[in-house]
JSON list of C-alpha atoms in Angstrom, two decimals:
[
{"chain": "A", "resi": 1, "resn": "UNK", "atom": "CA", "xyz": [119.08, 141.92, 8.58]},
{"chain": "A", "resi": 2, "resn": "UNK", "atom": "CA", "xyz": [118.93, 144.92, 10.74]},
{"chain": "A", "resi": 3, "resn": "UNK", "atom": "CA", "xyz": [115.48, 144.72, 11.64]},
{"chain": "A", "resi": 4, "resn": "UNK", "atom": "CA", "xyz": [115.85, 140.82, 12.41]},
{"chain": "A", "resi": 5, "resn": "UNK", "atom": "CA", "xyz": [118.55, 141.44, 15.46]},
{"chain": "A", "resi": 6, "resn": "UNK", "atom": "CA", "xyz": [116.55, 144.32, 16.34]},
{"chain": "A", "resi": 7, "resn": "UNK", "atom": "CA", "xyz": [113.31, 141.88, 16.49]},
{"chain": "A", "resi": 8, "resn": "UNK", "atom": "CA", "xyz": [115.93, 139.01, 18.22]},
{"chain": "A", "resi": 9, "resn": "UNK", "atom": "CA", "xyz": [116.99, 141.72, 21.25]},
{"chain": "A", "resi": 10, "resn": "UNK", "atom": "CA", "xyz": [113.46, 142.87, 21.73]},
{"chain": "A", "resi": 11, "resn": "UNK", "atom": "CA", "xyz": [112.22, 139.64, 22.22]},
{"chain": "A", "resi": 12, "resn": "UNK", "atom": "CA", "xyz": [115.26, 138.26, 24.06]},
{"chain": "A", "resi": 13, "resn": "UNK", "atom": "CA", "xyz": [114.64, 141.18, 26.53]},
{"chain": "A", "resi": 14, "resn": "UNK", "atom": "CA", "xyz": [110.77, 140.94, 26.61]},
{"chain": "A", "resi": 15, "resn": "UNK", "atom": "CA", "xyz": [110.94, 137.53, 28.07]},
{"chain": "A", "resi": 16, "resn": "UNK", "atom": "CA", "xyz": [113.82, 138.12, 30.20]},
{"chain": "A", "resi": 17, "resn": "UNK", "atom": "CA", "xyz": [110.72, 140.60, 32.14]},
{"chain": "A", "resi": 18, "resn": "UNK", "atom": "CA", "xyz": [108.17, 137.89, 31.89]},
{"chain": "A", "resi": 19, "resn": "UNK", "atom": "CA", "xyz": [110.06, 134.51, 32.55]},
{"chain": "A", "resi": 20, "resn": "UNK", "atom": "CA", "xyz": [108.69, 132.63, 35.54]},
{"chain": "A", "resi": 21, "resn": "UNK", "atom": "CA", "xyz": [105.73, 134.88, 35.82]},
{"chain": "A", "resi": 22, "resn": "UNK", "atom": "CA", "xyz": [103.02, 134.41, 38.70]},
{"chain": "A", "resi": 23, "resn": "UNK", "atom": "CA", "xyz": [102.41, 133.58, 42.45]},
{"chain": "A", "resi": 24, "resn": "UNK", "atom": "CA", "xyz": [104.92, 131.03, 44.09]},
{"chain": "A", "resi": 25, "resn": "UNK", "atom": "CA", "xyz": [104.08, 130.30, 47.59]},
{"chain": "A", "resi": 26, "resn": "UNK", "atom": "CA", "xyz": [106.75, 128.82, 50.15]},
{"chain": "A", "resi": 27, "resn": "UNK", "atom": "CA", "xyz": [106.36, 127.09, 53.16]},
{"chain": "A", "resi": 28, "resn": "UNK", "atom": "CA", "xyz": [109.73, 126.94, 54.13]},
{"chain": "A", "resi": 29, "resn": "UNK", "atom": "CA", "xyz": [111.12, 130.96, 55.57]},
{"chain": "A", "resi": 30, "resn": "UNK", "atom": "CA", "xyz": [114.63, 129.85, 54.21]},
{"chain": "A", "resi": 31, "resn": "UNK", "atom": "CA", "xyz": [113.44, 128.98, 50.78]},
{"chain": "A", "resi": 32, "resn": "UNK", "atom": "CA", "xyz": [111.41, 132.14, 51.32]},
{"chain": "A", "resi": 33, "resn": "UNK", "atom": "CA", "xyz": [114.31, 134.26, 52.16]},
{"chain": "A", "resi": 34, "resn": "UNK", "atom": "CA", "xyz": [116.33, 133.41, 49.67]},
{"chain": "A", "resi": 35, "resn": "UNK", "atom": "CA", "xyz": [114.03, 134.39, 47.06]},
{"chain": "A", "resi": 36, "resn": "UNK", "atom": "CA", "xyz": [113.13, 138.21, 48.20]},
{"chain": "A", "resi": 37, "resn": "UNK", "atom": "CA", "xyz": [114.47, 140.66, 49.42]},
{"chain": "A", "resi": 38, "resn": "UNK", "atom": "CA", "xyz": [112.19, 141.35, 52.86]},
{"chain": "A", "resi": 39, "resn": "UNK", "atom": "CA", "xyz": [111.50, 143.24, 55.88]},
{"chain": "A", "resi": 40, "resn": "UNK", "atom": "CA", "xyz": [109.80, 142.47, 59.31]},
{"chain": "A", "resi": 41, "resn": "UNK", "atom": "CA", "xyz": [106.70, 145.19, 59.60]},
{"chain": "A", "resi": 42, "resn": "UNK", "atom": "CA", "xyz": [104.55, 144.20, 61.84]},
{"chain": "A", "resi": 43, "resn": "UNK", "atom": "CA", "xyz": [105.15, 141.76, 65.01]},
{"chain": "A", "resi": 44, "resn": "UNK", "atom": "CA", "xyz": [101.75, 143.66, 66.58]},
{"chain": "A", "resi": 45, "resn": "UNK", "atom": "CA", "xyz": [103.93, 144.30, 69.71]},
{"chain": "A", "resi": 46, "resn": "UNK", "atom": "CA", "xyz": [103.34, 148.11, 69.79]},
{"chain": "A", "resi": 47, "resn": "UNK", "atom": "CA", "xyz": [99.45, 147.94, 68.83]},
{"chain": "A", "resi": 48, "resn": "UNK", "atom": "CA", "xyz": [97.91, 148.82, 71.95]},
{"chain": "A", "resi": 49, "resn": "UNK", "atom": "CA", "xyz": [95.55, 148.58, 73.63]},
{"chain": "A", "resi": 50, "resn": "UNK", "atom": "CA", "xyz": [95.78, 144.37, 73.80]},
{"chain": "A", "resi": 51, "resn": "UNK", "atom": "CA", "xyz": [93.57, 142.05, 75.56]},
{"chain": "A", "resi": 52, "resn": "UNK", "atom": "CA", "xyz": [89.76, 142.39, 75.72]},
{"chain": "A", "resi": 53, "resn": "UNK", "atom": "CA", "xyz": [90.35, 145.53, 73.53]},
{"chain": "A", "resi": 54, "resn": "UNK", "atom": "CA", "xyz": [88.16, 145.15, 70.36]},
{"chain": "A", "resi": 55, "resn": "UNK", "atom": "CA", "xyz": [89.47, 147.24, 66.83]},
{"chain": "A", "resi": 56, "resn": "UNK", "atom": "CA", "xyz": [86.67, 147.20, 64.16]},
{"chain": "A", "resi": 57, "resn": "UNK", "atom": "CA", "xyz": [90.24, 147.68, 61.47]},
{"chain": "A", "resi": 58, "resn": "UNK", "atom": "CA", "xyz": [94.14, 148.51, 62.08]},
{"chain": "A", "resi": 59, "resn": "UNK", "atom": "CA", "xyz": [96.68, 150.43, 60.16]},
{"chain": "A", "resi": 60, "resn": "UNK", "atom": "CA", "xyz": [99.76, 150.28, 61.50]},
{"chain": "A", "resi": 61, "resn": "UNK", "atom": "CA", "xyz": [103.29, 150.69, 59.44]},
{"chain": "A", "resi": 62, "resn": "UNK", "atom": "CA", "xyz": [102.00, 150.53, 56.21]},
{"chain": "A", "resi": 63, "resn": "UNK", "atom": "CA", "xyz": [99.47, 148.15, 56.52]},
{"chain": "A", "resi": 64, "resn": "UNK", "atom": "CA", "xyz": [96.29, 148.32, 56.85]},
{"chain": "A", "resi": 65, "resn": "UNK", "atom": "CA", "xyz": [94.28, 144.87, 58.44]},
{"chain": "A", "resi": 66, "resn": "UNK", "atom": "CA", "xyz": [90.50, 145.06, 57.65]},
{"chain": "A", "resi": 67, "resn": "UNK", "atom": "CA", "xyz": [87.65, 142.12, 59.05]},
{"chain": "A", "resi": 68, "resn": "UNK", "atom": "CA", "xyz": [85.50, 140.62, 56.61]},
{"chain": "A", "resi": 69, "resn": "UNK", "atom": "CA", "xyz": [82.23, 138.92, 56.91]},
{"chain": "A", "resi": 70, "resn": "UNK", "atom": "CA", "xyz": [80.99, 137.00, 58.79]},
{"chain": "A", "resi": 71, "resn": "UNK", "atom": "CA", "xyz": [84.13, 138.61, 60.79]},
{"chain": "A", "resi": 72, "resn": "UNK", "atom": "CA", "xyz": [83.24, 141.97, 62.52]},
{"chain": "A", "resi": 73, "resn": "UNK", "atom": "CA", "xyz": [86.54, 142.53, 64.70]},
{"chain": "A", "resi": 74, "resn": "UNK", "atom": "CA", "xyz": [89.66, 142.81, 64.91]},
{"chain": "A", "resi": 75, "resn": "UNK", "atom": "CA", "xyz": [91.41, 141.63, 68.73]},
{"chain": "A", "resi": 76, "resn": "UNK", "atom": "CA", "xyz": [95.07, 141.29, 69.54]},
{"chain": "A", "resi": 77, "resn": "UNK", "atom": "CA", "xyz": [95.62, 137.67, 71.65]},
{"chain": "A", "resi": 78, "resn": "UNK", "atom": "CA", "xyz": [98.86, 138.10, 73.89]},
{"chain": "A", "resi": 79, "resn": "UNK", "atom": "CA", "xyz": [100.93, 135.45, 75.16]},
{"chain": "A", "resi": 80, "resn": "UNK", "atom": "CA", "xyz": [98.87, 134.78, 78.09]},
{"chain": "A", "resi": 81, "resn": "UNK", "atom": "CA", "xyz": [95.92, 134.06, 75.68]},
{"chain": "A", "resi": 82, "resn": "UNK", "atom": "CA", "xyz": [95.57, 130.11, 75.47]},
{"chain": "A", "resi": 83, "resn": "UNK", "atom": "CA", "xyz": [92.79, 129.21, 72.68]},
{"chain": "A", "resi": 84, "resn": "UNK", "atom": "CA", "xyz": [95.06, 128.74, 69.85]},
{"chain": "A", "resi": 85, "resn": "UNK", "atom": "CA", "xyz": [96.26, 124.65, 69.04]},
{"chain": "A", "resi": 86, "resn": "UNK", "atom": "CA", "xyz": [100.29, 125.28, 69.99]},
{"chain": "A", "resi": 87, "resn": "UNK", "atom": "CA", "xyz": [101.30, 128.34, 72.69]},
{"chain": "A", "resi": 88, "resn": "UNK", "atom": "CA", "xyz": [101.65, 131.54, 71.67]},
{"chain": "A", "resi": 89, "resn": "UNK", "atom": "CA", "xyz": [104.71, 133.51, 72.67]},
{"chain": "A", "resi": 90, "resn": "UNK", "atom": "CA", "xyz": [104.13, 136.85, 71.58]},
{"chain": "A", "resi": 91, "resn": "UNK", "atom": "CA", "xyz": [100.80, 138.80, 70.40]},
{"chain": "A", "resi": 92, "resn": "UNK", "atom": "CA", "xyz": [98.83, 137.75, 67.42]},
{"chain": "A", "resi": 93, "resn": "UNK", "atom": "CA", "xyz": [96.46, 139.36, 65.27]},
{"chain": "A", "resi": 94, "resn": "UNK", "atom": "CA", "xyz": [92.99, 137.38, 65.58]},
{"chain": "A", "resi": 95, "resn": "UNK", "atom": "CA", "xyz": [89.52, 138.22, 66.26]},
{"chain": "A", "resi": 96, "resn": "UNK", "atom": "CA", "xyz": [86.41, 137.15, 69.05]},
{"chain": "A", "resi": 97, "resn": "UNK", "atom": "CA", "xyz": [84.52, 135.54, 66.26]},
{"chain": "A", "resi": 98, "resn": "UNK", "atom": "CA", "xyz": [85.17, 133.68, 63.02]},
{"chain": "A", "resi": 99, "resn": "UNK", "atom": "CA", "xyz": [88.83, 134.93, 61.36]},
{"chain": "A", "resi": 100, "resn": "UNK", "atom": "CA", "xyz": [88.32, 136.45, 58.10]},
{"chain": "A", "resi": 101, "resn": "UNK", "atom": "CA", "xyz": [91.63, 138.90, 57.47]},
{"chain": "A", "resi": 102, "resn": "UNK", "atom": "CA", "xyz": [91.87, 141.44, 54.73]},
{"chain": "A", "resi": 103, "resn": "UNK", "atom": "CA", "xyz": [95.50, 142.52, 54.77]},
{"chain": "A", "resi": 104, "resn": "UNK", "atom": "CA", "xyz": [96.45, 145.71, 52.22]},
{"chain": "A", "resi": 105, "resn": "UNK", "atom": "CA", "xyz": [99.68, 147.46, 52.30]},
{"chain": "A", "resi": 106, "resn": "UNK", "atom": "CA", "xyz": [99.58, 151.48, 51.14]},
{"chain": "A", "resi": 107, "resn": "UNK", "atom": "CA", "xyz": [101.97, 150.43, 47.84]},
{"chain": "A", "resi": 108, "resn": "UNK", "atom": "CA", "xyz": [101.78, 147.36, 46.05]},
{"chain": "A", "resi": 109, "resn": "UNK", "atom": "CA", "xyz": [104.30, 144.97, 46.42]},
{"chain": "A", "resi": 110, "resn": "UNK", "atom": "CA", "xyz": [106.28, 141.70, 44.91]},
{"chain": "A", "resi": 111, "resn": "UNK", "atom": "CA", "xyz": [106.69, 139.75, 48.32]},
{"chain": "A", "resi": 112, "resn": "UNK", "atom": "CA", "xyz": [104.61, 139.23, 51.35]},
{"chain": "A", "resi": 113, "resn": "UNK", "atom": "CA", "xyz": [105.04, 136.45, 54.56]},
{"chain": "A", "resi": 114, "resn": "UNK", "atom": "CA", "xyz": [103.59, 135.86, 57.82]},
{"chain": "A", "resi": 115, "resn": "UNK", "atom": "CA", "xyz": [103.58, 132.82, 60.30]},
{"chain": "A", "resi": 116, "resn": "UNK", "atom": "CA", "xyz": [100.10, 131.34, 60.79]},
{"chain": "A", "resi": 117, "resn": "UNK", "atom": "CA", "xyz": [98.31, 130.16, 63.88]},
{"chain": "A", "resi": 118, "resn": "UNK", "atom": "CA", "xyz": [96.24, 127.48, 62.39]},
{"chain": "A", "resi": 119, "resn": "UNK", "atom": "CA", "xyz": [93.43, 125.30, 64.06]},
{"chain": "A", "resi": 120, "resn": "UNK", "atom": "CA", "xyz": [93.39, 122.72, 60.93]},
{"chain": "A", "resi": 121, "resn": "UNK", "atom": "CA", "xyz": [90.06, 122.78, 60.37]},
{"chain": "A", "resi": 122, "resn": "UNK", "atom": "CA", "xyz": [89.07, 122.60, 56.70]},
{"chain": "A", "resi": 123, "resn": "UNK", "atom": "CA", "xyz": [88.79, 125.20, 54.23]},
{"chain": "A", "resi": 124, "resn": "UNK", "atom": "CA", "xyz": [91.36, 127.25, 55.22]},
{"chain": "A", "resi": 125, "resn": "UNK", "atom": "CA", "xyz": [92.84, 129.89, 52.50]},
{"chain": "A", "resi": 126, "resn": "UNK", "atom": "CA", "xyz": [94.58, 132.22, 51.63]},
{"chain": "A", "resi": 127, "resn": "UNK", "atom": "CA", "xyz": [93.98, 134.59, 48.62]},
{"chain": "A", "resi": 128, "resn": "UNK", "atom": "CA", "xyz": [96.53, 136.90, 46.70]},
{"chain": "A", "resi": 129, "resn": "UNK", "atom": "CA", "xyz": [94.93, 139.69, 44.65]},
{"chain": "A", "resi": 130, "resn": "UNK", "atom": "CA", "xyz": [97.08, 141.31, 42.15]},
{"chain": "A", "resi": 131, "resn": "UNK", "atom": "CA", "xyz": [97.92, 144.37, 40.08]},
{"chain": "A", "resi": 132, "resn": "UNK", "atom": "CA", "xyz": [95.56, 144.46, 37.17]},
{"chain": "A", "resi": 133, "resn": "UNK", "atom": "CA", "xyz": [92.66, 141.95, 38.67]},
{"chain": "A", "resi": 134, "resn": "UNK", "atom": "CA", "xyz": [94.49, 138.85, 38.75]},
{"chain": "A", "resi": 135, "resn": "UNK", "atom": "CA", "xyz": [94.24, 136.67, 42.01]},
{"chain": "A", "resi": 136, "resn": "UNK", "atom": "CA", "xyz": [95.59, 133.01, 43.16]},
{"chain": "A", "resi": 137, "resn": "UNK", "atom": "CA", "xyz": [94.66, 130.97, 46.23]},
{"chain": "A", "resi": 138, "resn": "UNK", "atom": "CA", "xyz": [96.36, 128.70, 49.15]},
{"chain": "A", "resi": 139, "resn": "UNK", "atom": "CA", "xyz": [95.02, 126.32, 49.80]},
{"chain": "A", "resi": 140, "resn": "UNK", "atom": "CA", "xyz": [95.68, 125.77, 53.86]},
{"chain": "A", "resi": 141, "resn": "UNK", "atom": "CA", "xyz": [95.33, 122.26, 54.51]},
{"chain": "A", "resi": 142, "resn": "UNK", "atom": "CA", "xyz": [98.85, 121.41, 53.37]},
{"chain": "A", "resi": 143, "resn": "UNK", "atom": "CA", "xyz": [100.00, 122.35, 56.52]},
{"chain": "A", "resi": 144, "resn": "UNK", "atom": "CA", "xyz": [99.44, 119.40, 59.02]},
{"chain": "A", "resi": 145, "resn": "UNK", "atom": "CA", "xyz": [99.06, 119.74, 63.11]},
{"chain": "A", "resi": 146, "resn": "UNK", "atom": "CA", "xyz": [102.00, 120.20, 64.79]},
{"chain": "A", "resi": 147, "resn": "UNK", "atom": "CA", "xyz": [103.78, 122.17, 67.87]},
{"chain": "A", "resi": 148, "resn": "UNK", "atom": "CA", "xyz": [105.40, 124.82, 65.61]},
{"chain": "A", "resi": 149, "resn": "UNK", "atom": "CA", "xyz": [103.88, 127.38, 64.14]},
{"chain": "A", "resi": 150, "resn": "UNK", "atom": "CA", "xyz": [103.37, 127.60, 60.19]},
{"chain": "A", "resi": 151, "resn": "UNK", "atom": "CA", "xyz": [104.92, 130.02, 57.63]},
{"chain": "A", "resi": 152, "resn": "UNK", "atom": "CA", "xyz": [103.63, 131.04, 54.37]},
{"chain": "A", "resi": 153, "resn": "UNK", "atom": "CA", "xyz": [105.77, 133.43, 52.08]},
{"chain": "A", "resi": 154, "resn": "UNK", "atom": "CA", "xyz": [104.35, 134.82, 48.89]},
{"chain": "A", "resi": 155, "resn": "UNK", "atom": "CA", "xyz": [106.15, 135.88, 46.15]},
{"chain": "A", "resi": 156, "resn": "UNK", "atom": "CA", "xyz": [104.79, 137.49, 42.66]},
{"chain": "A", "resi": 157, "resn": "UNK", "atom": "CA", "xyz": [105.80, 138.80, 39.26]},
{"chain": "A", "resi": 158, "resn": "UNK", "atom": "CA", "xyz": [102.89, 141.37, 39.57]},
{"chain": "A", "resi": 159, "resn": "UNK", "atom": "CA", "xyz": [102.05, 143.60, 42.12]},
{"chain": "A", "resi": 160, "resn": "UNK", "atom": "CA", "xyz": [100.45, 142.01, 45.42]},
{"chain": "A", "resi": 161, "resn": "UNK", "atom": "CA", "xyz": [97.41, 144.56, 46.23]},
{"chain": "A", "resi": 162, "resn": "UNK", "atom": "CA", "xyz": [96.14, 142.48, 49.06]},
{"chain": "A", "resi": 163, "resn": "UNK", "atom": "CA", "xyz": [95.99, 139.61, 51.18]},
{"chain": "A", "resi": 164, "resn": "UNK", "atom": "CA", "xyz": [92.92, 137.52, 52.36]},
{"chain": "A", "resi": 165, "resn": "UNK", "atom": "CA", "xyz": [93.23, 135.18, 55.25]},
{"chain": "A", "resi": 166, "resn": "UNK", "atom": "CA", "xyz": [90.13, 132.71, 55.76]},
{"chain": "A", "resi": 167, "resn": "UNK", "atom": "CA", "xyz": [89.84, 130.34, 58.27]},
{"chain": "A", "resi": 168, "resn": "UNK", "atom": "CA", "xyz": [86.89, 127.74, 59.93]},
{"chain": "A", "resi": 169, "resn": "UNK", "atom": "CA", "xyz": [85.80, 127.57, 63.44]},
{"chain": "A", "resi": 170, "resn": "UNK", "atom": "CA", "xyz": [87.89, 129.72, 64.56]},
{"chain": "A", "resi": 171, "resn": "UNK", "atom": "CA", "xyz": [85.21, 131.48, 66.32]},
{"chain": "A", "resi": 172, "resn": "UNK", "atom": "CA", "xyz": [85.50, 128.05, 68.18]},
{"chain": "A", "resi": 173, "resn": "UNK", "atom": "CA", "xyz": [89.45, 127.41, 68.33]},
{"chain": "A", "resi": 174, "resn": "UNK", "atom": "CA", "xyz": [91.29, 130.61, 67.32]},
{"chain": "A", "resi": 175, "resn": "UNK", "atom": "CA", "xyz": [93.61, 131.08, 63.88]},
{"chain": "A", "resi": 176, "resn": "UNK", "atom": "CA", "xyz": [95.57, 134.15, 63.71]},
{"chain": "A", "resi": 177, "resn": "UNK", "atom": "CA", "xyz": [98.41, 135.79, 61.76]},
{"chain": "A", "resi": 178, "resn": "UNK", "atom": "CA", "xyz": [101.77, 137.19, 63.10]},
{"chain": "A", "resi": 179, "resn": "UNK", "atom": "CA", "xyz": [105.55, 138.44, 61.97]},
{"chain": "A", "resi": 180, "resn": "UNK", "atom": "CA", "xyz": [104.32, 140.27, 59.04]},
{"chain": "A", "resi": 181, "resn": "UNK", "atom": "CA", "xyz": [106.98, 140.76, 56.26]},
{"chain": "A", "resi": 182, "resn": "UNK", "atom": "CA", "xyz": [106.78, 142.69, 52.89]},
{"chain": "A", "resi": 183, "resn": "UNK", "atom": "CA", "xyz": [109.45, 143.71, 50.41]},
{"chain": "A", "resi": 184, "resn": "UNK", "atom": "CA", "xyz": [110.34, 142.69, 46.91]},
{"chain": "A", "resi": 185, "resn": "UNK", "atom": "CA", "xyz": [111.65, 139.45, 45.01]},
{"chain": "A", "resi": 186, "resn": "UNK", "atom": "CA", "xyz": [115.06, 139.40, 43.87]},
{"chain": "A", "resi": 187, "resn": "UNK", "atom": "CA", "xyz": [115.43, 138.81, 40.29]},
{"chain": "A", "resi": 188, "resn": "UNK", "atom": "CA", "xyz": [117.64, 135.30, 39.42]},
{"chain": "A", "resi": 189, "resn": "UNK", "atom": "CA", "xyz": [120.87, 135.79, 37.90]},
{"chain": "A", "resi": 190, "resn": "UNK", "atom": "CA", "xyz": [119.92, 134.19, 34.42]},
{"chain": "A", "resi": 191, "resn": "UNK", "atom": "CA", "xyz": [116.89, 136.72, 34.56]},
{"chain": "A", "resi": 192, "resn": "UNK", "atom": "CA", "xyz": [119.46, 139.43, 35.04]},
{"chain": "A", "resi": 193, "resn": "UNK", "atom": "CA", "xyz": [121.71, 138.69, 32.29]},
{"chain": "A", "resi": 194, "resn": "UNK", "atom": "CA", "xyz": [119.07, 138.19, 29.72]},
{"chain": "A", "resi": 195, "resn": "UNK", "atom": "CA", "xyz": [117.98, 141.43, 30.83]},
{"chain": "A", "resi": 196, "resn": "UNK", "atom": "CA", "xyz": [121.37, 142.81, 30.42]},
{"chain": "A", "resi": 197, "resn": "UNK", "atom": "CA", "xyz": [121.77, 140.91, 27.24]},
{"chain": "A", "resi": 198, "resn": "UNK", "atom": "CA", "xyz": [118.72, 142.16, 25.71]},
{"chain": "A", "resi": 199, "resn": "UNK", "atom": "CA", "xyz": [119.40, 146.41, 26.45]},
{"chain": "A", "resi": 200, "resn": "UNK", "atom": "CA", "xyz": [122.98, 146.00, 25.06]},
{"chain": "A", "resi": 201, "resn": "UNK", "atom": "CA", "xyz": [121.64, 144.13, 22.26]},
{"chain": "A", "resi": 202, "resn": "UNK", "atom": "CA", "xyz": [118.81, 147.48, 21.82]},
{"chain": "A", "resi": 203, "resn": "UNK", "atom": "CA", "xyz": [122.11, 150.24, 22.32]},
{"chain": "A", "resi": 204, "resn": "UNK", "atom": "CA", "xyz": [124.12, 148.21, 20.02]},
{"chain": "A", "resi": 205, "resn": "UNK", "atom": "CA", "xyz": [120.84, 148.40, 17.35]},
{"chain": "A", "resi": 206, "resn": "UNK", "atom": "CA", "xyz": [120.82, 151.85, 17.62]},
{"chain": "A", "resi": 207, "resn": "UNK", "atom": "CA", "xyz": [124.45, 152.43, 17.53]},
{"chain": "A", "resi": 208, "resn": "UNK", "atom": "CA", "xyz": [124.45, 150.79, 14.19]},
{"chain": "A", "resi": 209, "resn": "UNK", "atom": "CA", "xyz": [121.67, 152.56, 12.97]},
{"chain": "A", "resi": 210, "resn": "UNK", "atom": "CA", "xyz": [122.86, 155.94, 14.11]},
{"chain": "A", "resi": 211, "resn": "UNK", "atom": "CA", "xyz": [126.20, 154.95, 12.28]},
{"chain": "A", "resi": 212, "resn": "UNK", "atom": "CA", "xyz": [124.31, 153.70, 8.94]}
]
């Protein structure tokens, strides 16, 4: 009997660490928000110099932004810069050519979301590579044209190792990323008390045992 409510805690507290496992993405910030715990890291305010300056990567707060092929820069658009589909109010990580982004933090992470400058040309992605090999992919065209500017938020049982942002054309019309947040999810309450449920039920095995 013993080894049966030791078998029922371990699995009770087993699942409460793998229910809802995976990738969700959110378009919505406030749906977004709710779910993690996050902080703003990068706006690309302070990465100077701007303009016609040309960075071949960036690492700034963490973060390090990488181009890949057929992309071979990295350029930060200001305000003033007028090739994107809606304006842009403040500066936005982008590139002279076709807009292939690698984003990595320095540690892994559970939550990760940035607003997108789209041009809604098709395939447009985004790819989330995990902890352990693992990936899932956005697929862009869900978003629609319009005069505000998009949001995706990531959020993921495993550890996010990186972020790929591919776009079309943009070499033509410009995409870009901005408002970079990272930070963790926060666990649900009925994740929490199965959790709790499950180490009480282990302490009260081994009380018993250590009282047998």
């Amino acid at each position: 009997m013993k080894f049966i409510q030791f078998n029922v805690f371990l699995t009770l507290l087993i699942f409460s660490f793998n229910v809802k496992a995976g990738v969700v993405f959110y378009t919505d910030f406030s749906e977004f928000d709710a779910a993690t715990s996050t902080t703003l890291v990068e706006d690309f305010e302070s990465i100077t110099p701007v303009g016609s300056n040309i960075f071949g990567s960036i690492t700034s707060n963490g973060i390090t932004y990488d181009p890949v092929s057929p992309t071979n820069n990295l350029h930060i658009a200001t305000s003033s810069y007028t090739n994107f589909t809606k304006p842009v109010t403040s500066n936005v990580l982008t590139a002279s050519g076709p807009e292939n982004f690698l984003i990595t933090p320095d540690t892994p992470i559970t939550a990760f979301g940035f607003d997108l400058y789209l041009n809604y040309v098709i395939p447009q992605t985004v790819t989330v590579n995990l902890l352990g090999g693992g990936s899932d992919i956005f697929d862009l065209s869900f978003f629609s044209a319009s005069s505000s500017v998009d949001f995706l938020g990531i959020s993921s049982t495993d550890a996010i190792t990186s972020v790929f942002f591919s776009s079309t054309f943009g070499e033509v019309i410009n995409t870009g990323i901005d408002n970079i947040r990272t930070g963790a999810v926060i666990p649900e309450p009925s994740i929490l008390a199965l959790m709790g449920f499950g180490l009480a039920g282990l302490g009260f095995a081994r009380r018993r045992k250590l009282q047998a």
